[in-house]
Amino acid sequence: KAMLQSRQTVQVRFESDNETQVILAKVGPLGVFTQRDLDLRPGTYVATGSRNGYRDVRKTFVVSPGSETVLVQVRCEETI
């Protein structure tokens, strides 16, 4: 059963400010958006956001087997 659960994807909803470039490690660039949904396998992920003139942000999040939709907010808000 654990093997089956590890293969089932979970919906992850990414929210941003339509100005931050978002990259998801192990997956690739997600681009610039206000909201985007992806189905990801259980595991630990790192989302990185970058924007000119702002400090980069890193969000580490865990996708657990059988969990509800995971919400991840990636916004560069601190000016340099």
Short mmCIF file of C-alpha atoms in Angstrom, two decimals:
data_model
loop_
_atom_site.label_atom_id
_atom_site.label_comp_id
_atom_site.label_asym_id
_atom_site.label_seq_id
_atom_site.Cartn_x
_atom_site.Cartn_y
_atom_site.Cartn_z
CA LYS A 1 0.00 0.00 0.00
CA ALA A 2 2.83 2.43 0.83
CA MET A 3 4.34 1.84 -2.61
CA LEU A 4 1.02 2.63 -4.27
CA GLN A 5 0.59 5.83 -2.21
CA SER A 6 4.08 7.03 -3.12
CA ARG A 7 3.10 6.98 -6.81
CA GLN A 8 -0.18 8.87 -6.40
CA THR A 9 0.08 12.54 -7.19
CA VAL A 10 -1.19 15.37 -5.04
CA GLN A 11 -2.40 18.70 -6.39
CA VAL A 12 -0.13 21.59 -5.47
CA ARG A 13 -1.39 25.14 -5.99
CA PHE A 14 1.27 27.80 -6.48
CA GLU A 15 0.35 31.44 -5.90
CA SER A 16 2.56 34.34 -6.95
CA ASP A 17 2.37 38.03 -7.86
CA ASN A 18 2.63 37.77 -11.66
CA GLU A 19 6.07 39.43 -11.41
CA THR A 20 8.20 36.75 -9.71
CA GLN A 21 9.95 34.14 -11.87
CA VAL A 22 9.31 30.77 -10.20
CA ILE A 23 11.47 27.66 -10.62
CA LEU A 24 10.66 24.32 -9.03
CA ALA A 25 13.73 22.15 -8.41
CA LYS A 26 13.47 18.65 -9.93
CA VAL A 27 10.63 19.90 -12.18
CA GLY A 28 11.81 23.05 -13.98
CA PRO A 29 10.74 26.64 -14.58
CA LEU A 30 7.10 27.45 -13.85
CA GLY A 31 7.37 31.01 -15.16
CA VAL A 32 5.49 34.10 -14.03
CA PHE A 33 1.88 33.68 -12.90
CA THR A 34 -0.72 34.53 -10.29
CA GLN A 35 -1.88 30.95 -9.81
CA ARG A 36 -0.79 27.60 -11.20
CA ASP A 37 -1.71 24.02 -10.29
CA LEU A 38 0.58 21.01 -10.66
CA ASP A 39 0.17 17.35 -9.75
CA LEU A 40 3.29 16.22 -7.90
CA ARG A 41 4.39 12.93 -6.39
CA PRO A 42 4.98 12.80 -2.64
CA GLY A 43 8.34 14.17 -1.55
CA THR A 44 10.20 17.32 -0.55
CA TYR A 45 10.41 20.14 -3.07
CA VAL A 46 12.11 23.55 -3.26
CA ALA A 47 10.52 26.45 -5.13
CA THR A 48 12.74 29.45 -5.88
CA GLY A 49 11.45 32.88 -6.82
CA SER A 50 13.50 35.66 -8.40
CA ARG A 51 12.67 39.19 -9.52
CA ASN A 52 14.92 42.06 -10.59
CA GLY A 53 15.55 44.47 -7.73
CA TYR A 54 14.18 42.07 -5.11
CA ARG A 55 15.69 39.48 -2.78
CA ASP A 56 15.27 35.90 -4.03
CA VAL A 57 13.02 33.62 -2.00
CA ARG A 58 13.19 29.86 -1.39
CA LYS A 59 10.24 27.83 -0.19
CA THR A 60 10.76 24.23 0.86
CA PHE A 61 7.56 22.22 1.12
CA VAL A 62 6.56 18.60 1.59
CA VAL A 63 3.94 16.77 -0.43
CA SER A 64 2.54 13.94 1.71
CA PRO A 65 0.76 10.91 0.23
CA GLY A 66 -3.01 11.27 0.30
CA SER A 67 -2.96 14.90 1.44
CA GLU A 68 -5.36 17.58 0.27
CA THR A 69 -4.28 20.35 -2.08
CA VAL A 70 -0.97 21.87 -0.93
CA LEU A 71 -0.72 25.68 -1.15
CA VAL A 72 2.67 27.28 -1.84
CA GLN A 73 3.11 31.04 -2.08
CA VAL A 74 6.21 32.32 -3.87
CA ARG A 75 6.58 36.11 -4.03
CA CYS A 76 9.66 38.31 -4.00
CA GLU A 77 8.60 41.23 -1.80
CA GLU A 78 11.79 42.51 -0.16
CA THR A 79 13.57 45.16 -2.25
CA ILE A 80 17.35 45.16 -2.43
#
